[in-house]
């Protein structure tokens, strides 16, 4: 079976009750390809998760932007995977580069989070990607394979994983990777998975691209054979998110 196109909208730390309600109205009215063609997931900040879940159209799902690395308890300010499951939140984004850089989340920590969330029954979008400095030093795949290895060391079952390749230099910069650049890294990630996890996982796992995706560039990126969808930041807060979803067709 082919890999179903996947579009995630990461709202990051944005929104008020009023603005997210308006955004959901826009999403709910959008005409998009059927669920057979595209899977759509939006990730609001934690505080809006129940509200968005209650208002959002039933063919779109909801994701959290993070989860704690183990069972809940005395971890002030954290949200556990069990709590997300309890709220009926099916997805979680883990290891976003903003958290890796600003909150010092190490590869091993992210790997442990991914494994724990999967064990609790969540579906996970782990993020990997290189900085501009690393790319210019020719280290793109070294960095990404270290990030992937930390996940692969702890994860056995990959059915509920959608990998996001997000070059840090493309995030929020308006400097999108070219279709060739995205395709090249996605192929290399697939090759690494084939060699280090299994051929089956490599051919089945969805690898989505993130970094300055918008309504204007989504179509061309979507036509790359190994680009199975997008993780969208800024543009997921705007009506053009609907145009990005349409790139699945
Ligand atoms: O998670 C989403 C990415 O960080 C992309 O953000 O579309 O604003 O560049 P962006």
GROMACS .gro file of N, CA and C and ligand atoms in nm, residues 10 12 96 166 170-172 211-212 231-234, ligand 1:
model
   49
   10UNK      N    1   0.162   2.287   1.281
   10UNK     CA    2   0.217   2.310   1.415
   10UNK      C    3   0.194   2.457   1.450
   12UNK      N    4   0.259   2.601   1.716
   12UNK     CA    5   0.364   2.647   1.810
   12UNK      C    6   0.298   2.724   1.926
   96UNK      N    7   1.105   1.863   1.829
   96UNK     CA    8   1.110   1.977   1.737
   96UNK      C    9   1.241   2.052   1.761
  166UNK      N   10   1.305   1.853   0.911
  166UNK     CA   11   1.293   1.999   0.914
  166UNK      C   12   1.431   2.061   0.925
  170UNK      N   13   1.556   2.641   0.745
  170UNK     CA   14   1.436   2.669   0.666
  170UNK      C   15   1.316   2.703   0.753
  171UNK      N   16   1.332   2.685   0.884
  171UNK     CA   17   1.217   2.702   0.973
  171UNK      C   18   1.192   2.849   1.004
  172UNK      N   19   1.076   2.897   0.963
  172UNK     CA   20   1.037   3.034   0.993
  172UNK      C   21   1.120   3.140   0.925
  211UNK      N   22   0.951   2.342   0.697
  211UNK     CA   23   1.042   2.457   0.687
  211UNK      C   24   0.997   2.550   0.577
  212UNK      N   25   0.922   2.656   0.618
  212UNK     CA   26   0.875   2.758   0.524
  212UNK      C   27   0.787   2.703   0.411
  231UNK      N   28   0.513   1.927   0.754
  231UNK     CA   29   0.485   1.981   0.886
  231UNK      C   30   0.498   2.133   0.870
  232UNK      N   31   0.386   2.200   0.888
  232UNK     CA   32   0.377   2.342   0.854
  232UNK      C   33   0.368   2.425   0.981
  233UNK      N   34   0.448   2.531   0.989
  233UNK     CA   35   0.440   2.620   1.104
  233UNK      C   36   0.355   2.742   1.071
  234UNK      N   37   0.421   2.852   1.036
  234UNK     CA   38   0.354   2.980   1.013
  234UNK      C   39   0.229   2.971   0.926
  250LIG     O1   40   0.693   2.253   1.283
  250LIG     C1   41   0.696   2.330   1.187
  250LIG     C2   42   0.819   2.386   1.139
  250LIG     O2   43   0.899   2.433   1.241
  250LIG     C3   44   0.807   2.478   1.021
  250LIG     O3   45   0.779   2.609   1.058
  250LIG     O4   46   0.658   2.655   0.845
  250LIG     O5   47   0.701   2.838   1.010
  250LIG     O6   48   0.888   2.739   0.876
  250LIG     P1   49   0.756   2.717   0.941
   0.00000   0.00000   0.00000
